[in-house]
Amino acid sequence: MKWMLTAILCICGVSVFTACTPDNNDNPAGDGDLTEKVVGKWIHAETDGETVTTDMMSVYTFTSDGTALKGYYSMSMTESGVWAYRQETDVTVSGNTITLTSHLADGTTSVVEMAGVSASGDDLRFTAITTLMKDGQVTATYGPRQKHFTRAEADYTEAVVGLWEITFTSDNPEYESSEPYRELYRSDGTASFYDLIDGQWVEEETTYNEYFADGPLFCFRWQKPGQEGRHENWEIVSCTGSEMVNKAFHRRADGSTYTITAHLKKVE
């Protein structure tokens, strides 16, 4: 599928784990110690020292059976068509290098070498190089970039399910909204969106509508008839079950930034 190839280009070349591999793979802590330190869920925080915008965020999760790591990642991006929810990736550790290998439906293989991995407490830092291959031939390489991920403890998968009424505030006046809006998140990963029209809640017409929550990353994609499909990413700040606060951090072409905050209350 064409979008899958585009997705892996974005996954490996722009958003996640895309930097150059240093030659030094020494790891004073040893393989086992590194394996233990990276176990958990990590969200993308910075690239080359610059805060990552919400639309470029991703979440990586590593688990261990005591000897070997397993992994998966989640991300969503409009321009490339990426929609990856807990996509499995093979994980190997050698010294202080972690290699991630993903096999996509179109036959493309992505190999990401995360070198110089430093995992301490809630910080995960590394550089990497990504190689894309198909039919045994290298088709592209990407990097170098420095990556910084932070540990994410919360799991909002169940907490977000339900009908929510939403208002928005922002330091960008264009996104201020006093009009209420409703979204329904179902346990099967589908969603519905509602506008208040003449005092009645009317469901928006969409040809598909999906969402996922992986750690604090909260992503949607939908398409209205006659329009291109859209993706929207949020970072969940808090979710009590009856109230939720989400934020989206964006950067304009001139480098200036703004934040949109969604305030949600559950409708009983």
PDB file of C-alpha atoms in Angstrom:
ATOM      1  CA  MET A   1       0.000   0.000   0.000  1.00  0.00           C
ATOM      2  CA  LYS A   2       1.337   3.393  -1.022  1.00  0.00           C
ATOM      3  CA  TRP A   3       0.495   5.093   2.299  1.00  0.00           C
ATOM      4  CA  MET A   4       2.419   2.451   4.217  1.00  0.00           C
ATOM      5  CA  LEU A   5       5.630   3.270   2.349  1.00  0.00           C
ATOM      6  CA  THR A   6       5.023   6.962   2.919  1.00  0.00           C
ATOM      7  CA  ALA A   7       4.353   6.225   6.554  1.00  0.00           C
ATOM      8  CA  ILE A   8       7.628   4.452   7.126  1.00  0.00           C
ATOM      9  CA  LEU A   9       9.487   7.293   5.409  1.00  0.00           C
ATOM     10  CA  CYS A  10       7.967   9.681   7.904  1.00  0.00           C
ATOM     11  CA  ILE A  11       8.332   7.314  10.835  1.00  0.00           C
ATOM     12  CA  CYS A  12      11.978   6.707  10.232  1.00  0.00           C
ATOM     13  CA  GLY A  13      13.065   9.790   8.339  1.00  0.00           C
ATOM     14  CA  VAL A  14      11.391  12.679  10.093  1.00  0.00           C
ATOM     15  CA  SER A  15       9.571  11.998  13.288  1.00  0.00           C
ATOM     16  CA  VAL A  16      11.218   9.155  15.125  1.00  0.00           C
ATOM     17  CA  PHE A  17      14.718   7.834  15.676  1.00  0.00           C
ATOM     18  CA  THR A  18      16.329   9.574  12.708  1.00  0.00           C
ATOM     19  CA  ALA A  19      19.916  10.447  13.352  1.00  0.00           C
ATOM     20  CA  CYS A  20      23.408   9.357  12.545  1.00  0.00           C
ATOM     21  CA  THR A  21      25.053   6.344  14.115  1.00  0.00           C
ATOM     22  CA  PRO A  22      28.337   6.903  15.957  1.00  0.00           C
ATOM     23  CA  ASP A  23      31.059   4.277  15.641  1.00  0.00           C
ATOM     24  CA  ASN A  24      31.509   3.841  19.382  1.00  0.00           C
ATOM     25  CA  ASN A  25      29.149   1.147  20.677  1.00  0.00           C
ATOM     26  CA  ASP A  26      30.745   0.680  24.103  1.00  0.00           C
ATOM     27  CA  ASN A  27      28.282   0.338  26.929  1.00  0.00           C
ATOM     28  CA  PRO A  28      29.837   0.328  30.389  1.00  0.00           C
ATOM     29  CA  ALA A  29      26.523  -0.734  31.920  1.00  0.00           C
ATOM     30  CA  GLY A  30      26.275  -3.869  29.765  1.00  0.00           C
ATOM     31  CA  ASP A  31      23.465  -5.187  27.569  1.00  0.00           C
ATOM     32  CA  GLY A  32      21.296  -6.464  30.385  1.00  0.00           C
ATOM     33  CA  ASP A  33      21.425  -3.184  32.277  1.00  0.00           C
ATOM     34  CA  LEU A  34      20.489  -1.152  29.181  1.00  0.00           C
ATOM     35  CA  THR A  35      17.657  -3.553  28.401  1.00  0.00           C
ATOM     36  CA  GLU A  36      16.263  -3.081  31.878  1.00  0.00           C
ATOM     37  CA  LYS A  37      16.556   0.715  31.742  1.00  0.00           C
ATOM     38  CA  VAL A  38      14.632   1.194  28.494  1.00  0.00           C
ATOM     39  CA  VAL A  39      11.683  -0.996  29.463  1.00  0.00           C
ATOM     40  CA  GLY A  40       8.560   1.180  29.575  1.00  0.00           C
ATOM     41  CA  LYS A  41       6.624   3.695  27.523  1.00  0.00           C
ATOM     42  CA  TRP A  42       8.404   6.738  26.042  1.00  0.00           C
ATOM     43  CA  ILE A  43       7.024   9.840  24.317  1.00  0.00           C
ATOM     44  CA  HIS A  44       8.977  11.993  21.865  1.00  0.00           C
ATOM     45  CA  ALA A  45       9.927  15.300  23.550  1.00  0.00           C
ATOM     46  CA  GLU A  46      12.745  16.948  21.544  1.00  0.00           C
ATOM     47  CA  THR A  47      14.635  16.736  18.261  1.00  0.00           C
ATOM     48  CA  ASP A  48      18.029  18.444  18.122  1.00  0.00           C
ATOM     49  CA  GLY A  49      17.138  20.293  21.311  1.00  0.00           C
ATOM     50  CA  GLU A  50      13.867  21.704  19.941  1.00  0.00           C
ATOM     51  CA  THR A  51      10.485  20.831  21.475  1.00  0.00           C
ATOM     52  CA  VAL A  52       8.531  18.471  19.236  1.00  0.00           C
ATOM     53  CA  THR A  53       5.183  19.731  17.984  1.00  0.00           C
ATOM     54  CA  THR A  54       2.208  17.561  18.888  1.00  0.00           C
ATOM     55  CA  ASP A  55       1.547  16.636  15.256  1.00  0.00           C
ATOM     56  CA  MET A  56       5.027  15.039  15.114  1.00  0.00           C
ATOM     57  CA  MET A  57       4.852  13.180  18.420  1.00  0.00           C
ATOM     58  CA  SER A  58       5.210   9.435  18.725  1.00  0.00           C
ATOM     59  CA  VAL A  59       5.188   6.898  21.537  1.00  0.00           C
ATOM     60  CA  TYR A  60       7.494   3.897  21.788  1.00  0.00           C
ATOM     61  CA  THR A  61       6.950   1.052  24.236  1.00  0.00           C
ATOM     62  CA  PHE A  62       9.524  -1.561  25.213  1.00  0.00           C
ATOM     63  CA  THR A  63       8.760  -4.704  27.191  1.00  0.00           C
ATOM     64  CA  SER A  64      11.078  -7.492  28.342  1.00  0.00           C
ATOM     65  CA  ASP A  65      10.704 -11.172  29.177  1.00  0.00           C
ATOM     66  CA  GLY A  66      13.877 -10.983  31.259  1.00  0.00           C
ATOM     67  CA  THR A  67      16.294 -11.674  28.400  1.00  0.00           C
ATOM     68  CA  ALA A  68      15.030  -9.934  25.247  1.00  0.00           C
ATOM     69  CA  LEU A  69      13.223  -6.695  24.404  1.00  0.00           C
ATOM     70  CA  LYS A  70      10.015  -6.420  22.421  1.00  0.00           C
ATOM     71  CA  GLY A  71       8.605  -3.168  21.123  1.00  0.00           C
ATOM     72  CA  TYR A  72       5.802  -1.292  19.420  1.00  0.00           C
ATOM     73  CA  TYR A  73       5.129   2.327  18.430  1.00  0.00           C
ATOM     74  CA  SER A  74       2.161   4.638  17.827  1.00  0.00           C
ATOM     75  CA  MET A  75       1.960   7.812  15.738  1.00  0.00           C
ATOM     76  CA  SER A  76      -0.361   9.759  13.437  1.00  0.00           C
ATOM     77  CA  MET A  77       0.516  12.364  10.789  1.00  0.00           C
ATOM     78  CA  THR A  78      -1.676  14.062   8.198  1.00  0.00           C
ATOM     79  CA  GLU A  79       0.828  14.971   5.482  1.00  0.00           C
ATOM     80  CA  SER A  80       2.315  11.488   5.138  1.00  0.00           C
ATOM     81  CA  GLY A  81      -0.835   9.526   5.915  1.00  0.00           C
ATOM     82  CA  VAL A  82       0.797   7.762   8.875  1.00  0.00           C
ATOM     83  CA  TRP A  83      -1.620   5.942  11.144  1.00  0.00           C
ATOM     84  CA  ALA A  84       0.263   3.465  13.303  1.00  0.00           C
ATOM     85  CA  TYR A  85      -1.326   2.210  16.504  1.00  0.00           C
ATOM     86  CA  ARG A  86       0.916  -0.144  18.460  1.00  0.00           C
ATOM     87  CA  GLN A  87       2.803  -1.247  15.352  1.00  0.00           C
ATOM     88  CA  GLU A  88       5.097  -4.100  16.343  1.00  0.00           C
ATOM     89  CA  THR A  89       8.861  -3.760  15.817  1.00  0.00           C
ATOM     90  CA  ASP A  90      11.618  -6.298  16.468  1.00  0.00           C
ATOM     91  CA  VAL A  91      14.229  -5.110  18.988  1.00  0.00           C
ATOM     92  CA  THR A  92      17.857  -6.196  19.430  1.00  0.00           C
ATOM     93  CA  VAL A  93      20.509  -4.818  21.791  1.00  0.00           C
ATOM     94  CA  SER A  94      24.287  -4.789  21.215  1.00  0.00           C
ATOM     95  CA  GLY A  95      26.410  -2.711  23.539  1.00  0.00           C
ATOM     96  CA  ASN A  96      24.706   0.657  23.774  1.00  0.00           C
ATOM     97  CA  THR A  97      23.026   0.305  20.359  1.00  0.00           C
ATOM     98  CA  ILE A  98      19.392  -0.715  20.025  1.00  0.00           C
ATOM     99  CA  THR A  99      18.191  -1.794  16.578  1.00  0.00           C
ATOM    100  CA  LEU A 100      14.525  -1.635  15.621  1.00  0.00           C
ATOM    101  CA  THR A 101      13.311  -3.637  12.626  1.00  0.00           C
ATOM    102  CA  SER A 102       9.795  -3.142  11.266  1.00  0.00           C
ATOM    103  CA  HIS A 103       8.203  -5.148   8.434  1.00  0.00           C
ATOM    104  CA  LEU A 104       5.471  -3.298   6.561  1.00  0.00           C
ATOM    105  CA  ALA A 105       2.593  -4.615   4.495  1.00  0.00           C
ATOM    106  CA  ASP A 106       4.055  -3.393   1.182  1.00  0.00           C
ATOM    107  CA  GLY A 107       7.242  -5.442   1.702  1.00  0.00           C
ATOM    108  CA  THR A 108       9.370  -2.545   2.942  1.00  0.00           C
ATOM    109  CA  THR A 109      11.702  -3.215   5.873  1.00  0.00           C
ATOM    110  CA  SER A 110      12.861  -0.382   8.115  1.00  0.00           C
ATOM    111  CA  VAL A 111      16.016  -0.819  10.189  1.00  0.00           C
ATOM    112  CA  VAL A 112      16.646   1.899  12.770  1.00  0.00           C
ATOM    113  CA  GLU A 113      19.925   1.857  14.711  1.00  0.00           C
ATOM    114  CA  MET A 114      19.659   3.873  17.913  1.00  0.00           C
ATOM    115  CA  ALA A 115      23.280   4.363  18.925  1.00  0.00           C
ATOM    116  CA  GLY A 116      24.824   5.873  22.029  1.00  0.00           C
ATOM    117  CA  VAL A 117      21.631   5.105  23.921  1.00  0.00           C
ATOM    118  CA  SER A 118      21.487   6.821  27.290  1.00  0.00           C
ATOM    119  CA  ALA A 119      18.582   5.775  29.511  1.00  0.00           C
ATOM    120  CA  SER A 120      18.440   7.229  32.982  1.00  0.00           C
ATOM    121  CA  GLY A 121      15.302   7.555  35.064  1.00  0.00           C
ATOM    122  CA  ASP A 122      12.766   9.359  32.900  1.00  0.00           C
ATOM    123  CA  ASP A 123      15.196  10.316  30.091  1.00  0.00           C
ATOM    124  CA  LEU A 124      15.991   8.384  26.916  1.00  0.00           C
ATOM    125  CA  ARG A 125      18.536   9.956  24.527  1.00  0.00           C
ATOM    126  CA  PHE A 126      20.315   8.643  21.449  1.00  0.00           C
ATOM    127  CA  THR A 127      21.362   9.228  17.855  1.00  0.00           C
ATOM    128  CA  ALA A 128      20.322   6.951  15.013  1.00  0.00           C
ATOM    129  CA  ILE A 129      20.421   6.137  11.345  1.00  0.00           C
ATOM    130  CA  THR A 130      17.488   4.660   9.444  1.00  0.00           C
ATOM    131  CA  THR A 131      17.770   2.347   6.455  1.00  0.00           C
ATOM    132  CA  LEU A 132      14.822   1.403   4.255  1.00  0.00           C
ATOM    133  CA  MET A 133      15.053  -1.781   2.198  1.00  0.00           C
ATOM    134  CA  LYS A 134      12.866  -3.598  -0.288  1.00  0.00           C
ATOM    135  CA  ASP A 135      13.581  -6.844  -2.116  1.00  0.00           C
ATOM    136  CA  GLY A 136      17.003  -6.891  -0.476  1.00  0.00           C
ATOM    137  CA  GLN A 137      17.970  -3.471  -1.851  1.00  0.00           C
ATOM    138  CA  VAL A 138      18.522  -0.265   0.125  1.00  0.00           C
ATOM    139  CA  THR A 139      16.012   2.338  -1.042  1.00  0.00           C
ATOM    140  CA  ALA A 140      16.757   5.219   1.336  1.00  0.00           C
ATOM    141  CA  THR A 141      18.677   6.314   4.434  1.00  0.00           C
ATOM    142  CA  TYR A 142      17.909   9.165   6.838  1.00  0.00           C
ATOM    143  CA  GLY A 143      19.657  11.205   9.540  1.00  0.00           C
ATOM    144  CA  PRO A 144      21.426  12.476  11.470  1.00  0.00           C
ATOM    145  CA  ARG A 145      19.331  13.914  14.319  1.00  0.00           C
ATOM    146  CA  GLN A 146      19.511  13.840  18.096  1.00  0.00           C
ATOM    147  CA  LYS A 147      16.418  12.478  19.855  1.00  0.00           C
ATOM    148  CA  HIS A 148      15.131  12.911  23.377  1.00  0.00           C
ATOM    149  CA  PHE A 149      12.213  10.906  24.758  1.00  0.00           C
ATOM    150  CA  THR A 150      10.687  11.079  28.237  1.00  0.00           C
ATOM    151  CA  ARG A 151       9.017   8.317  30.199  1.00  0.00           C
ATOM    152  CA  ALA A 152       5.204   8.226  30.130  1.00  0.00           C
ATOM    153  CA  GLU A 153       3.546   6.413  33.015  1.00  0.00           C
ATOM    154  CA  ALA A 154      -0.156   7.124  32.500  1.00  0.00           C
ATOM    155  CA  ASP A 155      -2.477   4.898  30.470  1.00  0.00           C
ATOM    156  CA  TYR A 156      -5.699   6.618  29.359  1.00  0.00           C
ATOM    157  CA  THR A 157      -7.015   3.890  27.051  1.00  0.00           C
ATOM    158  CA  GLU A 158     -10.124   3.220  29.130  1.00  0.00           C
ATOM    159  CA  ALA A 159     -10.486   6.649  30.748  1.00  0.00           C
ATOM    160  CA  VAL A 160     -11.176   8.442  27.441  1.00  0.00           C
ATOM    161  CA  VAL A 161     -14.122   6.225  26.469  1.00  0.00           C
ATOM    162  CA  GLY A 162     -17.460   8.065  26.596  1.00  0.00           C
ATOM    163  CA  LEU A 163     -19.255  11.205  25.412  1.00  0.00           C
ATOM    164  CA  TRP A 164     -17.452  14.495  26.123  1.00  0.00           C
ATOM    165  CA  GLU A 165     -18.443  18.143  25.769  1.00  0.00           C
ATOM    166  CA  ILE A 166     -15.493  20.332  24.725  1.00  0.00           C
ATOM    167  CA  THR A 167     -14.473  23.971  24.663  1.00  0.00           C
ATOM    168  CA  PHE A 168     -11.142  25.324  23.448  1.00  0.00           C
ATOM    169  CA  THR A 169      -8.789  28.055  24.627  1.00  0.00           C
ATOM    170  CA  SER A 170      -5.535  29.176  23.030  1.00  0.00           C
ATOM    171  CA  ASP A 171      -2.817  31.821  23.072  1.00  0.00           C
ATOM    172  CA  ASN A 172      -3.675  32.108  19.361  1.00  0.00           C
ATOM    173  CA  PRO A 173      -7.003  34.016  19.129  1.00  0.00           C
ATOM    174  CA  GLU A 174      -7.850  32.180  15.932  1.00  0.00           C
ATOM    175  CA  TYR A 175      -8.492  29.027  17.950  1.00  0.00           C
ATOM    176  CA  GLU A 176     -10.504  30.475  20.838  1.00  0.00           C
ATOM    177  CA  SER A 177     -13.972  28.912  20.962  1.00  0.00           C
ATOM    178  CA  SER A 178     -16.910  29.565  23.253  1.00  0.00           C
ATOM    179  CA  GLU A 179     -19.229  27.274  21.272  1.00  0.00           C
ATOM    180  CA  PRO A 180     -19.550  23.818  22.840  1.00  0.00           C
ATOM    181  CA  TYR A 181     -18.717  20.745  20.802  1.00  0.00           C
ATOM    182  CA  ARG A 182     -19.140  17.042  21.538  1.00  0.00           C
ATOM    183  CA  GLU A 183     -17.117  13.948  20.721  1.00  0.00           C
ATOM    184  CA  LEU A 184     -17.978  10.324  21.445  1.00  0.00           C
ATOM    185  CA  TYR A 185     -15.085   7.885  21.884  1.00  0.00           C
ATOM    186  CA  ARG A 186     -16.123   4.226  21.739  1.00  0.00           C
ATOM    187  CA  SER A 187     -14.186   1.281  23.162  1.00  0.00           C
ATOM    188  CA  ASP A 188     -13.750  -0.170  19.640  1.00  0.00           C
ATOM    189  CA  GLY A 189     -11.608   2.814  18.573  1.00  0.00           C
ATOM    190  CA  THR A 190     -14.269   4.624  16.553  1.00  0.00           C
ATOM    191  CA  ALA A 191     -15.533   8.137  17.254  1.00  0.00           C
ATOM    192  CA  SER A 192     -18.411  10.455  16.401  1.00  0.00           C
ATOM    193  CA  PHE A 193     -18.409  14.269  16.367  1.00  0.00           C
ATOM    194  CA  TYR A 194     -21.381  16.538  17.133  1.00  0.00           C
ATOM    195  CA  ASP A 195     -22.183  20.220  16.486  1.00  0.00           C
ATOM    196  CA  LEU A 196     -24.820  22.201  18.372  1.00  0.00           C
ATOM    197  CA  ILE A 197     -27.233  23.509  15.724  1.00  0.00           C
ATOM    198  CA  ASP A 198     -30.408  25.374  16.684  1.00  0.00           C
ATOM    199  CA  GLY A 199     -30.275  23.844  20.141  1.00  0.00           C
ATOM    200  CA  GLN A 200     -29.892  20.276  18.854  1.00  0.00           C
ATOM    201  CA  TRP A 201     -26.792  18.071  18.789  1.00  0.00           C
ATOM    202  CA  VAL A 202     -26.204  17.004  15.179  1.00  0.00           C
ATOM    203  CA  GLU A 203     -23.641  14.343  14.259  1.00  0.00           C
ATOM    204  CA  GLU A 204     -21.114  15.386  11.633  1.00  0.00           C
ATOM    205  CA  GLU A 205     -21.100  13.313   8.453  1.00  0.00           C
ATOM    206  CA  THR A 206     -17.802  11.470   8.044  1.00  0.00           C
ATOM    207  CA  THR A 207     -16.703   8.554   5.867  1.00  0.00           C
ATOM    208  CA  TYR A 208     -14.432   7.192   8.614  1.00  0.00           C
ATOM    209  CA  ASN A 209     -13.568   8.302  12.114  1.00  0.00           C
ATOM    210  CA  GLU A 210     -10.992   6.589  14.319  1.00  0.00           C
ATOM    211  CA  TYR A 211      -8.994   7.436  17.401  1.00  0.00           C
ATOM    212  CA  PHE A 212      -6.408   5.890  19.700  1.00  0.00           C
ATOM    213  CA  ALA A 213      -4.829   6.723  23.030  1.00  0.00           C
ATOM    214  CA  ASP A 214      -1.351   5.364  23.736  1.00  0.00           C
ATOM    215  CA  GLY A 215       0.106   6.797  26.909  1.00  0.00           C
ATOM    216  CA  PRO A 216      -0.565  10.563  26.759  1.00  0.00           C
ATOM    217  CA  LEU A 217      -0.724  10.605  22.937  1.00  0.00           C
ATOM    218  CA  PHE A 218      -4.342  11.026  21.765  1.00  0.00           C
ATOM    219  CA  CYS A 219      -4.882  10.883  17.981  1.00  0.00           C
ATOM    220  CA  PHE A 220      -7.831  11.147  15.595  1.00  0.00           C
ATOM    221  CA  ARG A 221      -8.349  10.760  11.874  1.00  0.00           C
ATOM    222  CA  TRP A 222     -11.495  11.386   9.870  1.00  0.00           C
ATOM    223  CA  GLN A 223     -12.733  12.396   6.436  1.00  0.00           C
ATOM    224  CA  LYS A 224     -15.783  14.377   5.395  1.00  0.00           C
ATOM    225  CA  PRO A 225     -17.456  13.720   2.021  1.00  0.00           C
ATOM    226  CA  GLY A 226     -15.693  15.574  -0.765  1.00  0.00           C
ATOM    227  CA  GLN A 227     -12.745  16.574   1.441  1.00  0.00           C
ATOM    228  CA  GLU A 228      -9.284  15.195   2.105  1.00  0.00           C
ATOM    229  CA  GLY A 229      -8.751  13.089   5.204  1.00  0.00           C
ATOM    230  CA  ARG A 230      -7.448  14.827   8.325  1.00  0.00           C
ATOM    231  CA  HIS A 231      -5.431  13.832  11.371  1.00  0.00           C
ATOM    232  CA  GLU A 232      -5.357  15.599  14.725  1.00  0.00           C
ATOM    233  CA  ASN A 233      -2.987  14.916  17.628  1.00  0.00           C
ATOM    234  CA  TRP A 234      -3.279  15.911  21.283  1.00  0.00           C
ATOM    235  CA  GLU A 235      -1.288  15.281  24.432  1.00  0.00           C
ATOM    236  CA  ILE A 236      -3.451  14.311  27.392  1.00  0.00           C
ATOM    237  CA  VAL A 237      -2.469  16.461  30.379  1.00  0.00           C
ATOM    238  CA  SER A 238      -4.970  14.952  32.810  1.00  0.00           C
ATOM    239  CA  CYS A 239      -8.041  12.699  32.747  1.00  0.00           C
ATOM    240  CA  THR A 240     -10.058  11.972  35.867  1.00  0.00           C
ATOM    241  CA  GLY A 241     -12.868  10.076  34.179  1.00  0.00           C
ATOM    242  CA  SER A 242     -15.256  13.036  34.401  1.00  0.00           C
ATOM    243  CA  GLU A 243     -12.905  15.810  33.223  1.00  0.00           C
ATOM    244  CA  MET A 244     -10.027  15.818  30.761  1.00  0.00           C
ATOM    245  CA  VAL A 245      -7.512  18.440  29.607  1.00  0.00           C
ATOM    246  CA  ASN A 246      -5.628  18.029  26.328  1.00  0.00           C
ATOM    247  CA  LYS A 247      -3.008  20.273  24.775  1.00  0.00           C
ATOM    248  CA  ALA A 248      -1.654  20.669  21.246  1.00  0.00           C
ATOM    249  CA  PHE A 249       1.633  22.495  20.624  1.00  0.00           C
ATOM    250  CA  HIS A 250       2.193  23.912  17.119  1.00  0.00           C
ATOM    251  CA  ARG A 251       4.962  25.785  15.301  1.00  0.00           C
ATOM    252  CA  ARG A 252       4.325  28.242  12.466  1.00  0.00           C
ATOM    253  CA  ALA A 253       6.465  28.552   9.348  1.00  0.00           C
ATOM    254  CA  ASP A 254       8.234  31.583  10.861  1.00  0.00           C
ATOM    255  CA  GLY A 255       9.270  29.530  13.908  1.00  0.00           C
ATOM    256  CA  SER A 256       6.822  31.092  16.365  1.00  0.00           C
ATOM    257  CA  THR A 257       4.683  28.720  18.422  1.00  0.00           C
ATOM    258  CA  TYR A 258       1.233  28.530  19.971  1.00  0.00           C
ATOM    259  CA  THR A 259      -0.741  26.115  22.157  1.00  0.00           C
ATOM    260  CA  ILE A 260      -4.384  25.021  21.964  1.00  0.00           C
ATOM    261  CA  THR A 261      -6.005  23.596  25.101  1.00  0.00           C
ATOM    262  CA  ALA A 262      -9.122  21.413  24.972  1.00  0.00           C
ATOM    263  CA  HIS A 263     -11.262  21.353  28.125  1.00  0.00           C
ATOM    264  CA  LEU A 264     -13.547  18.300  28.219  1.00  0.00           C
ATOM    265  CA  LYS A 265     -16.352  17.327  30.591  1.00  0.00           C
ATOM    266  CA  LYS A 266     -18.049  13.948  30.379  1.00  0.00           C
ATOM    267  CA  VAL A 267     -21.745  13.959  29.455  1.00  0.00           C
ATOM    268  CA  GLU A 268     -23.726  11.476  31.529  1.00  0.00           C
TER     269      GLU A 268
END
